[in-house]
Tab-separated table of C-alpha atoms and ligand atoms in Angstrom:
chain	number	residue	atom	x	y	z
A	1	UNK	CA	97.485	74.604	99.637
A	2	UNK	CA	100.239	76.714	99.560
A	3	UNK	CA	101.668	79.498	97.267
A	4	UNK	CA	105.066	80.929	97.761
A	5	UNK	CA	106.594	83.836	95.324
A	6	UNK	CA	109.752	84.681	95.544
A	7	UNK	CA	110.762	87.857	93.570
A	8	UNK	CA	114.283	89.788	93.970
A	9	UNK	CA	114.083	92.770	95.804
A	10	UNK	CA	117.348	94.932	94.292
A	11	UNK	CA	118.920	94.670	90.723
A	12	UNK	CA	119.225	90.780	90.788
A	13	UNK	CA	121.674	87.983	92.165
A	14	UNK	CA	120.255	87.924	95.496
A	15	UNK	CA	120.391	84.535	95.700
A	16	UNK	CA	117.030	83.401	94.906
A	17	UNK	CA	118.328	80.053	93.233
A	18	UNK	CA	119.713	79.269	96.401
A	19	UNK	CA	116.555	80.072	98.626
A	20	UNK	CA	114.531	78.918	96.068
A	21	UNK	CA	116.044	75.233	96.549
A	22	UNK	CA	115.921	75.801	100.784
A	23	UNK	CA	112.017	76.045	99.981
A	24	UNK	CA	111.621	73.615	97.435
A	25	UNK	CA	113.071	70.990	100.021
A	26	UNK	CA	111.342	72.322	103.038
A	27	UNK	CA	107.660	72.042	101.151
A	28	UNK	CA	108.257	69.706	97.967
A	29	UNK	CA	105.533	72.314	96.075
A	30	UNK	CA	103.598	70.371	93.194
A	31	UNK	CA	104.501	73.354	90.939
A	32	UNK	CA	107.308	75.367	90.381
A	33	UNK	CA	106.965	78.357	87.765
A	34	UNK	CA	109.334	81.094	85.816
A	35	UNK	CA	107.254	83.938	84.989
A	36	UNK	CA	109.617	86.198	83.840
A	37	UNK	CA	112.848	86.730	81.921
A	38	UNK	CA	114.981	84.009	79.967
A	39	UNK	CA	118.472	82.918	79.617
A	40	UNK	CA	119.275	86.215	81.208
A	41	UNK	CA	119.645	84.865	84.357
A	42	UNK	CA	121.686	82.706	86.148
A	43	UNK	CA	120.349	81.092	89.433
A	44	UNK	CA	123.378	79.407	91.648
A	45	UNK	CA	122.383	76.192	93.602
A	46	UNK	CA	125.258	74.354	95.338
A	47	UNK	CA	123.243	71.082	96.923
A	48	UNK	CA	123.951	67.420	97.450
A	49	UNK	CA	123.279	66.931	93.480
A	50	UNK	CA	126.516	69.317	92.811
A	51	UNK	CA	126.499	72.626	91.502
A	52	UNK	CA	124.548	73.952	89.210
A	53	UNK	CA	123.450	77.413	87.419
A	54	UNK	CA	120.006	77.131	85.743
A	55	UNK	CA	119.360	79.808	83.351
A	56	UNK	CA	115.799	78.897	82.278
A	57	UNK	CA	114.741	75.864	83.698
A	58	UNK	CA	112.697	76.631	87.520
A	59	UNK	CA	115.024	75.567	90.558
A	60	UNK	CA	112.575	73.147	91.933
A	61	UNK	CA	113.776	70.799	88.738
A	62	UNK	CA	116.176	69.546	91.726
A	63	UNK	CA	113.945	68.383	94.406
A	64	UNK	CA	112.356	65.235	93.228
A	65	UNK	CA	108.392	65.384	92.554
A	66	UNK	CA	106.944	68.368	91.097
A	67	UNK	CA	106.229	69.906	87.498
A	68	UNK	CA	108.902	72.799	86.198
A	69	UNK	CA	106.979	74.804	84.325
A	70	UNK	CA	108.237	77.655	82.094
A	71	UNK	CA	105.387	79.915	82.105
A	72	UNK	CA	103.876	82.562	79.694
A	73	UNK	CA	105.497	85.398	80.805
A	74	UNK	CA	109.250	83.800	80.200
A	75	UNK	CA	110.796	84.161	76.771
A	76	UNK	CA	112.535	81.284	76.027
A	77	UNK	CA	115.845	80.609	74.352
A	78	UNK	CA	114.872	77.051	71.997
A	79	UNK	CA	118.794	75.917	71.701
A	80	UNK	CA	119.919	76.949	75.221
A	81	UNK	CA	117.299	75.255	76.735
A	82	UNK	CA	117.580	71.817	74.854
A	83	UNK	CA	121.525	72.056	76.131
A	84	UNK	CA	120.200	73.240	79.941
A	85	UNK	CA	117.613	70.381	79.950
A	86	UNK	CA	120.580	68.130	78.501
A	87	UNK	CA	123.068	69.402	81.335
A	88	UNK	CA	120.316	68.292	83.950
A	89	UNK	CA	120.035	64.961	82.575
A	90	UNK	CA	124.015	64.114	82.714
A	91	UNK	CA	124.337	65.287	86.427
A	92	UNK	CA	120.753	62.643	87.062
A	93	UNK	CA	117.944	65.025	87.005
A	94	UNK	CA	114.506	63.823	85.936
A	95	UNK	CA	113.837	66.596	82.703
A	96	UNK	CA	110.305	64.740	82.263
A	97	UNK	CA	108.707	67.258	84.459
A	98	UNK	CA	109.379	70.386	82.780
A	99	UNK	CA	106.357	71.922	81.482
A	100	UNK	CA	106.968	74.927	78.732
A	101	UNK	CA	103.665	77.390	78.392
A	102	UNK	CA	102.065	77.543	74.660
A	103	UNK	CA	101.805	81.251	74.945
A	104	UNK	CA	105.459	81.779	75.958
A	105	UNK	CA	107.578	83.621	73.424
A	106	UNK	CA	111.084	82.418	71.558
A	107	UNK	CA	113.934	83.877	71.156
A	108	UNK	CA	115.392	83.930	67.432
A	109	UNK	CA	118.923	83.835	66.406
A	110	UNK	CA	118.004	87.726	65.235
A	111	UNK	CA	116.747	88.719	68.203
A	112	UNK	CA	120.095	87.795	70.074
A	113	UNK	CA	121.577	89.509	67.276
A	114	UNK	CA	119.786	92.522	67.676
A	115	UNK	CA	120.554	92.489	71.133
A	116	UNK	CA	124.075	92.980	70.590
A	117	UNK	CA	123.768	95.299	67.610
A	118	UNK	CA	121.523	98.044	68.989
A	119	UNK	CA	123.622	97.627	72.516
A	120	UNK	CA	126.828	98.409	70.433
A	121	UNK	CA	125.036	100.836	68.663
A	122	UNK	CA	124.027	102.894	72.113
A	123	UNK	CA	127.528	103.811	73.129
A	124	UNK	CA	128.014	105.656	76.035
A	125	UNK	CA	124.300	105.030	76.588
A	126	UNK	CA	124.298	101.239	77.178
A	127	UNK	CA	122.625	99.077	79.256
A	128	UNK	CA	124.878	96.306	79.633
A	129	UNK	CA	122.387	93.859	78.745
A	130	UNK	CA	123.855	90.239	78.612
A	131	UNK	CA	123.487	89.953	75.167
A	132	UNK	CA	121.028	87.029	75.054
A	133	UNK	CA	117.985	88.732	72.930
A	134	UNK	CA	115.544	89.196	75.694
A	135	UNK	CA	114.959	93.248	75.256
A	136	UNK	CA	114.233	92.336	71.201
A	137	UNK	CA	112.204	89.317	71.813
A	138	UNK	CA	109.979	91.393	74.301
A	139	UNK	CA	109.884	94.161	72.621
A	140	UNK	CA	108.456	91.773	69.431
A	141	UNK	CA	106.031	90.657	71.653
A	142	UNK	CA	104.445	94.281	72.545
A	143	UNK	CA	104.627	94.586	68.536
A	144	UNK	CA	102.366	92.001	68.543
A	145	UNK	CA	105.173	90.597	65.437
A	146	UNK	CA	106.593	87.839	68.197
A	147	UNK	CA	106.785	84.106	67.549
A	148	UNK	CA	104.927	82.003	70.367
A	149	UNK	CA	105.617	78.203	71.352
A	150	UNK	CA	101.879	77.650	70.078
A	151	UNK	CA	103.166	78.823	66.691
A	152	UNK	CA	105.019	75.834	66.133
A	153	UNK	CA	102.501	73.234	67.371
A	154	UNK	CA	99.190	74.936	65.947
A	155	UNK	CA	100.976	76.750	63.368
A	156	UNK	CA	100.438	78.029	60.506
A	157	UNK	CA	104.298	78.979	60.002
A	158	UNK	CA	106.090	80.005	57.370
A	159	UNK	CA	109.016	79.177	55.714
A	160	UNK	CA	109.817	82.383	54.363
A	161	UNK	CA	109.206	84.461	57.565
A	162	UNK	CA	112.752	83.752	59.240
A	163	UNK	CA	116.131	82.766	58.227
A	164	UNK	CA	117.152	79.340	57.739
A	165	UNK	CA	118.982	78.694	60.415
A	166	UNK	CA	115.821	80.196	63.015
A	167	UNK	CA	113.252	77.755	60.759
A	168	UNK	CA	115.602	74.864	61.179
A	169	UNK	CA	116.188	75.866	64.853
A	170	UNK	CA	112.194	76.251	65.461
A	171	UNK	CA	111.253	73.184	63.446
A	172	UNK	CA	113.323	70.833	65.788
A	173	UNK	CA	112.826	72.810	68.720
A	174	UNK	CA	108.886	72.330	68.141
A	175	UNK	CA	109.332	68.058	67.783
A	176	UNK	CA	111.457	68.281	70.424
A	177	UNK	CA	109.197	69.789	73.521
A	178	UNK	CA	105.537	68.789	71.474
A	179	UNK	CA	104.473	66.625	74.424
A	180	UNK	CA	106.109	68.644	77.274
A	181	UNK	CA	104.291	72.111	75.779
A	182	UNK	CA	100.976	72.539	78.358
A	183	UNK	CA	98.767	75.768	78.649
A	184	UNK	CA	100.289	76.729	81.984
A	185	UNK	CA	97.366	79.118	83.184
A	186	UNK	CA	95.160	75.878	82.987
A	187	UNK	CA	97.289	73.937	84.611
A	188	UNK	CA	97.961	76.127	87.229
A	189	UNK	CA	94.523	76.908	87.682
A	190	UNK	CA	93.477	73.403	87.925
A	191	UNK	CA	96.104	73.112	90.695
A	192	UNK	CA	94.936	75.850	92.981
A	193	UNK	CA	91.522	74.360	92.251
A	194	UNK	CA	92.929	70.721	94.023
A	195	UNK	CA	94.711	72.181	96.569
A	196	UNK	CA	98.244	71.619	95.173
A	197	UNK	CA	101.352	73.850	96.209
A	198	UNK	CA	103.003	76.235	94.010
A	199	UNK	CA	106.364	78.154	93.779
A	200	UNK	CA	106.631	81.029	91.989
A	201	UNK	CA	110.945	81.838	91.041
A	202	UNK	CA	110.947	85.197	89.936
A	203	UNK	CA	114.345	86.346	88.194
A	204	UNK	CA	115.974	89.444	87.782
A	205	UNK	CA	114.995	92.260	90.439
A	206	UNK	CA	112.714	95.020	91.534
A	207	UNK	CA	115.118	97.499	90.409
A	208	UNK	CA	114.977	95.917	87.194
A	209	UNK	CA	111.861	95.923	86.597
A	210	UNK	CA	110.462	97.357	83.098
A	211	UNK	CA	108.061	99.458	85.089
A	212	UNK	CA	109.219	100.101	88.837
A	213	UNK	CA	113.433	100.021	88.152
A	214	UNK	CA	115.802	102.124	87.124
A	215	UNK	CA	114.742	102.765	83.902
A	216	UNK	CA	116.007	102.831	81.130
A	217	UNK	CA	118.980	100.515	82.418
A	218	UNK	CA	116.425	97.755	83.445
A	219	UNK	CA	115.532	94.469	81.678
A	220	UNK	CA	112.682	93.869	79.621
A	221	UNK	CA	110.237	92.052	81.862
A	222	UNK	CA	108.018	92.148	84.999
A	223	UNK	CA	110.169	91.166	88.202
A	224	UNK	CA	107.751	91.978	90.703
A	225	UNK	CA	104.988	90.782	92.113
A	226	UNK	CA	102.842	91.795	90.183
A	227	UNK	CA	104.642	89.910	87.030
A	228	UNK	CA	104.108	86.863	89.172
A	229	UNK	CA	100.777	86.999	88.159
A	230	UNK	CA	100.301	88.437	84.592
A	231	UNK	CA	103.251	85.613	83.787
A	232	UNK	CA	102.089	82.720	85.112
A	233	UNK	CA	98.012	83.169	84.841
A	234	UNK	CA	97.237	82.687	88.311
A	235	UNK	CA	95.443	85.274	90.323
A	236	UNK	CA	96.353	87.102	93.634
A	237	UNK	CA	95.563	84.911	96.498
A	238	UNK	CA	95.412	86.223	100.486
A	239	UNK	CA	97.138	83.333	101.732
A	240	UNK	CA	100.291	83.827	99.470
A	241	UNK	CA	103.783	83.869	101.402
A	242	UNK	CA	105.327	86.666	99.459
A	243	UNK	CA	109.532	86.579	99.858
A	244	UNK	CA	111.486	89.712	98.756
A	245	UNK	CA	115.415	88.068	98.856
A	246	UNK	CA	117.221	91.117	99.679
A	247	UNK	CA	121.560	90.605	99.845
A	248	UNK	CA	122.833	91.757	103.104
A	249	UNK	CA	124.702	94.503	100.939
A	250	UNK	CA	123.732	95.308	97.297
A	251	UNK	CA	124.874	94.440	93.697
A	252	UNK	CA	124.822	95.457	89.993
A	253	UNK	CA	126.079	94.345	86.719
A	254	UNK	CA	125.644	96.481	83.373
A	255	UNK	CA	125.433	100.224	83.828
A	256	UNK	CA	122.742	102.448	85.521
A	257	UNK	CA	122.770	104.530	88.833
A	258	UNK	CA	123.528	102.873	92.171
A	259	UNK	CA	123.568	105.578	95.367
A	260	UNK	CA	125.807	103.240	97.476
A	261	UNK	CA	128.549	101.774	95.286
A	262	UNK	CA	131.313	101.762	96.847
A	263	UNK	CA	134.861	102.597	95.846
A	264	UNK	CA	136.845	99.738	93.598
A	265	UNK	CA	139.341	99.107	96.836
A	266	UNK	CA	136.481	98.570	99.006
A	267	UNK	CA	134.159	96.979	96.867
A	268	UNK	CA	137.428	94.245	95.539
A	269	UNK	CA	137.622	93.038	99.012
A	270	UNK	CA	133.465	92.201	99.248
A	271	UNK	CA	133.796	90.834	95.971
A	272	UNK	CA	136.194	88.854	96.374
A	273	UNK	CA	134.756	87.516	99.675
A	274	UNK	CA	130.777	87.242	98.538
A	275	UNK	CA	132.706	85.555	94.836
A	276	UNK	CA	130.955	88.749	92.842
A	277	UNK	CA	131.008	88.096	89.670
A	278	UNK	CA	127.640	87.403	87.146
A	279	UNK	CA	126.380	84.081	86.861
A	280	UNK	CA	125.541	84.051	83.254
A	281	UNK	CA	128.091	86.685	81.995
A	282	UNK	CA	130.880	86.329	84.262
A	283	UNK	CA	131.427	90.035	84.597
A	284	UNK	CA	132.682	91.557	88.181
A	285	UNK	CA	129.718	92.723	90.080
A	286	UNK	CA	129.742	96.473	91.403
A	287	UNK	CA	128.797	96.602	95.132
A	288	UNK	CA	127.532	99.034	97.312
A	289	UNK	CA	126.104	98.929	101.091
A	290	UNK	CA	122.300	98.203	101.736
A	291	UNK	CA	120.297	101.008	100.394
A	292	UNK	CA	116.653	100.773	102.471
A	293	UNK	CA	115.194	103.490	100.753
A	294	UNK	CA	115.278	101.089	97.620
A	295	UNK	CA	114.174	98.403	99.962
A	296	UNK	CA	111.415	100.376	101.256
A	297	UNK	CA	110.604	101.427	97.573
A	298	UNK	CA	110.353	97.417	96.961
A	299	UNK	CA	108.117	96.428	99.712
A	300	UNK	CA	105.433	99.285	98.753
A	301	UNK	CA	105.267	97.439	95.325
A	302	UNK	CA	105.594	94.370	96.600
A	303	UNK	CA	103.985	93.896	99.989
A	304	UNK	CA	106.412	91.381	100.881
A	305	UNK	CA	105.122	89.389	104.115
A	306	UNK	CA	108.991	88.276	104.790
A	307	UNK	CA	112.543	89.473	103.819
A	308	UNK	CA	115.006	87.191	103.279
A	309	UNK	CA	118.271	88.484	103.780
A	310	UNK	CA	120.958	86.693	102.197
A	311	UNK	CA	125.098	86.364	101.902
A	312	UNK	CA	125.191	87.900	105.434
A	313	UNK	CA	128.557	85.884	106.255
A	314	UNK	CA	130.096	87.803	103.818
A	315	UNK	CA	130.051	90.625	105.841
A	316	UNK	CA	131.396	88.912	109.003
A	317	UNK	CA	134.325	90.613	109.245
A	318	UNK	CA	133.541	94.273	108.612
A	319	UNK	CA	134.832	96.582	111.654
A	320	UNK	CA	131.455	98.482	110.261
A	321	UNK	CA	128.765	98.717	108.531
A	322	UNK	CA	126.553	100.956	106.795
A	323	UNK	CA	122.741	101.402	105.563
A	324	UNK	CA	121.270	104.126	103.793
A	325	UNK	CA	118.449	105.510	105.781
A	326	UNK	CA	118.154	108.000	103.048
A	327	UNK	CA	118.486	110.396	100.390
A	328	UNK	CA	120.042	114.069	100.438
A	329	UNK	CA	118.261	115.607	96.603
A	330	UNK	CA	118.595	119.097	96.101
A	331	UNK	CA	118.631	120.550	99.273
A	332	UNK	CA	115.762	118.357	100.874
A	333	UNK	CA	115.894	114.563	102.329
A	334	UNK	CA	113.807	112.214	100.731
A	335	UNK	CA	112.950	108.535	101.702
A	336	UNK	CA	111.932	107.261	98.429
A	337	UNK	CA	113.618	107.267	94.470
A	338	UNK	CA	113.257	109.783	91.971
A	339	UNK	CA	111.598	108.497	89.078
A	340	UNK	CA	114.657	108.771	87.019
A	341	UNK	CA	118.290	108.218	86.657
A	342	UNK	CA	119.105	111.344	86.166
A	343	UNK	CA	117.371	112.309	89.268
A	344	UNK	CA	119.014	109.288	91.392
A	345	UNK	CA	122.370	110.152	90.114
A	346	UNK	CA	121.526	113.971	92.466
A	347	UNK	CA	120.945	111.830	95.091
A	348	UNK	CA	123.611	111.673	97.866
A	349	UNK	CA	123.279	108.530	100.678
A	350	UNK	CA	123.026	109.518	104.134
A	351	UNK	CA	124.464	106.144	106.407
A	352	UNK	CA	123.399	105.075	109.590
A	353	UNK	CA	127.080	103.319	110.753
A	354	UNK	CA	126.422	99.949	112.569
A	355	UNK	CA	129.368	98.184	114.236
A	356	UNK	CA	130.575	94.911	113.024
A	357	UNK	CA	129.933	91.360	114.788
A	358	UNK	CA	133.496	90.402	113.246
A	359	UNK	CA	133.121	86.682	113.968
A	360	UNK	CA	132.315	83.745	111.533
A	361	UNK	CA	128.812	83.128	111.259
A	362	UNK	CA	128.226	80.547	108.802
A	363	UNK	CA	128.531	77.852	111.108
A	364	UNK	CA	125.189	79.665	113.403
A	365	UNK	CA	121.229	77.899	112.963
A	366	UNK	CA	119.728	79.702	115.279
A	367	UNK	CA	119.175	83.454	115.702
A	368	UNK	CA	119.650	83.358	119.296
A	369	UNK	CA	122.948	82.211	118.704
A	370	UNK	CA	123.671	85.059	115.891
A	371	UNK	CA	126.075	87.831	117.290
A	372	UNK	CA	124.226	90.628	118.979
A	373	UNK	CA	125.562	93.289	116.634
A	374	UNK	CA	124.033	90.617	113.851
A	375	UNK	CA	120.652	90.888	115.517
A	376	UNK	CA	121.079	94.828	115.165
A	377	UNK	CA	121.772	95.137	111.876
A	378	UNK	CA	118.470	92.632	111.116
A	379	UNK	CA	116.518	94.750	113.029
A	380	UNK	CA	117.058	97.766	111.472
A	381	UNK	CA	116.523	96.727	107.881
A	382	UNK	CA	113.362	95.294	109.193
A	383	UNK	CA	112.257	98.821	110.258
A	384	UNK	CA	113.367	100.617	107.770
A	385	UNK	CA	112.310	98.527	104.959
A	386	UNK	CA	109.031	97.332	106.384
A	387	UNK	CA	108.911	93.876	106.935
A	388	UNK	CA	110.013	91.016	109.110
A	389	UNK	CA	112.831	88.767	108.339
A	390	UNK	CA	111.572	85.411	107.438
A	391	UNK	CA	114.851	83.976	106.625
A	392	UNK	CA	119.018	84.610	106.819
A	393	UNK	CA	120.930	83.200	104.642
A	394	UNK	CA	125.202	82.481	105.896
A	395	UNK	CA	126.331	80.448	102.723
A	396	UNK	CA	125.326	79.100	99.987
A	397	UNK	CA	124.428	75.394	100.940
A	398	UNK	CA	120.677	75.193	101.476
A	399	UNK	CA	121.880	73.868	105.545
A	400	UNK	CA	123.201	77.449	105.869
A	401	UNK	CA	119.938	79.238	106.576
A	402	UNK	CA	118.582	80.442	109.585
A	403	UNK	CA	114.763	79.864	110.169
A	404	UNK	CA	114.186	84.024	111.882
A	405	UNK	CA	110.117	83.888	111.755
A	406	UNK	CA	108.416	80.715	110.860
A	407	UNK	CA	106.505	80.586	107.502
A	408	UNK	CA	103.498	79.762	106.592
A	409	UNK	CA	104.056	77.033	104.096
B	501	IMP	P1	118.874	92.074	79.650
B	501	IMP	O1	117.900	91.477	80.604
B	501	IMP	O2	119.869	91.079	79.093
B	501	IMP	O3	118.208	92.889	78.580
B	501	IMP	O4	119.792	93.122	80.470
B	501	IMP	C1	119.264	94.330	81.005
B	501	IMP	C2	119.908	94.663	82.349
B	501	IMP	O5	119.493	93.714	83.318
B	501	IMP	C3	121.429	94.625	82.344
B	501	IMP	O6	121.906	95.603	83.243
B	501	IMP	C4	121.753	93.248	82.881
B	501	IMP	O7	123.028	93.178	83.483
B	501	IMP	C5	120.632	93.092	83.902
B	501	IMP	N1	120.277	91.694	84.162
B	501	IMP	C6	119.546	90.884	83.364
B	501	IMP	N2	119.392	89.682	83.936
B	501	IMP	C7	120.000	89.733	85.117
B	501	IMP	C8	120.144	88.799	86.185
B	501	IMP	O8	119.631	87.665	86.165
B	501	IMP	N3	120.854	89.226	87.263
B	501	IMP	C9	121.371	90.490	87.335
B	501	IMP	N4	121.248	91.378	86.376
B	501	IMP	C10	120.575	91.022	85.273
């Protein structure tokens, strides 16, 4: 029996999708579960099946064997996911084992349309959310005013409550997924029960998270760890593997506070290399150099038991490069975040400077064969963020990963 979560450790697009599909191969888990977020996100998998982005769907839909489920703590997007399963199906994957929650909530046409409204409506003060209704259709749900998938199988609904075009949209939706809909905390109990393996695909990141990130410029879910649980059902368990998918440098998209960003000449030239740009939205990516107090910030709510640190070979030709050990604020140096943005924005980096390896590494399997200034740079994120590396990632085919401590899967 083995359980594996894998939860981003910065403001998304780590490259979970990608890591999520190394593991999925290496350990064909019976299970693999969303527990958070929607249509928001976009995870990348380039594999011998071709290339995909699934938005909603778990990763492990592309490893043969297995249920997908979607569980309760995803809201879920009725059209978009009828066209994601339908994408699936024309490139030869098997959409008979996706498994969609009874308790997860749906996203209307007006909560998309709220979305866009109240982000238009916030000005200067936007998020830069991606416009696909998840802050509305969450924040329905804590109203206790939301529309669940057991609504349309149990009902009663009504008619009247929504606009025609959400009834029509919910009425097909609900014939549509009747025999795939499951109550995923049951299931998934029963599986830890018979010893099956699970894996857990958290989306979004840490420093996203509705309670832990950089609020207010966070989405509307639980990214951590801790949402693992609370959307999915299952309970903690000692023998998890918990993996914290940190990129070798960081990214955003929308607004907020980010310590390290870099200037737009420097940052063009990662992006450009590491192909920066969001995976649902399309926007350019702002990037900025590892920030370990952020990472250390992570692993305290986390507990990881491995990092995984990914998109490394982007950095292979940097003459140098830099982590933030910590934080100048107000006179003082701090190792851990202010609580808000306004506090962040005070806070000034201070950068250990690491040489570059400045040689290809994508080609490299083993760490003994990475480049010693590589092994450096790995081991000072390790101490400075608080856990060992479990895996590197040096491209984005699943054969580009580098096995650093074994796993217990
Ligand atoms: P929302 O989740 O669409 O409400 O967007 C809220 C914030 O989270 C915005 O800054 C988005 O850019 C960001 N965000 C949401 N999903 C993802 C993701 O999958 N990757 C990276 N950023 C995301």
């Amino acid at each position: 029996m083995t359980t594996v979560i894998v939860i981003g450790g910065q403001w998304g697009d780590e490259g979970k999708g990608k890591i999520v599909d190394y593991l999925a191969h290496l350990f064909r888990p019976d299970f693999g579960v969303r527990f958070n977020g929607g249509p928001n996100a976009g995870h990348s998998i380039d594999n011998e099946l071709g290339q995909f982005v699934l938005h909603q769907v778990p990763s492990t839909i592309l490893t043969p064997g297995g249920l997908a489920v979607l569980g309760n703590g995803v809201v879920i997007d009725p059209g978009a996911l009828l066209t994601e399963v339908q994408e699936l199906q024309a490139k030869g994957v098997d959409p008979d084992r996706v498994r969609i929650s009874d308790r997860a909530h749906l996203i209307l046409p007006e909560h998309k349309q709220r979305d866009q409204s109240e982000e238009r409506l916030r000005g200067e003060k936007k998020i830069g959310t991606t416009g696909r209704g998840i802050g509305p259709t969450y924040a329905d749900k804590a109203a206790r005013t939301g529309v669940r998938v057991a609504d349309l199988l149990l009902g009663p609904l009504e008619a009247g409550d929504f606009s025609l075009q959400s009834w029509e949209e919910l009425l097909w939706f609900g014939e549509t997924v009747r025999d795939r809909v499951v109550s995923s905390e049951r299931l998934l109990a029963e599986a830890r029960m018979s010893a099956k393996s699970l894996l857990l695909e958290g989306a979004q990141g840490v420093l996203l998270d509705v309670d832990f990130g950089t609020y207010p410029r966070v989405t509307s879910s639980s990214t951590t760890r801790a949402g693992a649980y609370s959307g999915s059902g299952l309970t903690p368990d000692s023998s998890e593997v918990i993996l914290g998918v940190f990129k070798s440098y960081v990214t955003r998209v929308g607004e907020g506070v980010f310590p390290t960003e870099l200037p737009i000449e420097e940052a063009n030239q990662l992006r450009e290399l590491g192909a920066e740009y969001g995976a649902t939205t399309g926007r350019p990516r702002r990037i900025g150099w590892f920030d370990a107090v952020l990472g250390r910030y992570a692993q305290q709510i986390n507990q990881f038991s491995h990092l995984v640190l990914t998109k490394c070979d982007v950095l292979d030709q940097m003459p140098e490069i830099k982590i933030c050990t910590a934080y100048r604020f107000r006179g003082d140096q701090i190792d851990y975040p202010p609580a808000t943005e306004a506090g962040l924005l005070q806070c000034e980096p201070v950068y250990q400077t690491l040489p570059g390896w400045r040689t290809p590494t994508d080609q490299v399997r083993k760490v003994a064969d990475l480049p010693r200034e590589f092994r450096s740079y790995c081991n000072l994120i390790e101490e400075l963020v608080g856990a060992p590396i479990g895996l590197i990632s040096v491209g984005k085919r699943r054969e580009e990963t580098i096995e650093v401590n074994k796993l217990a899967l």
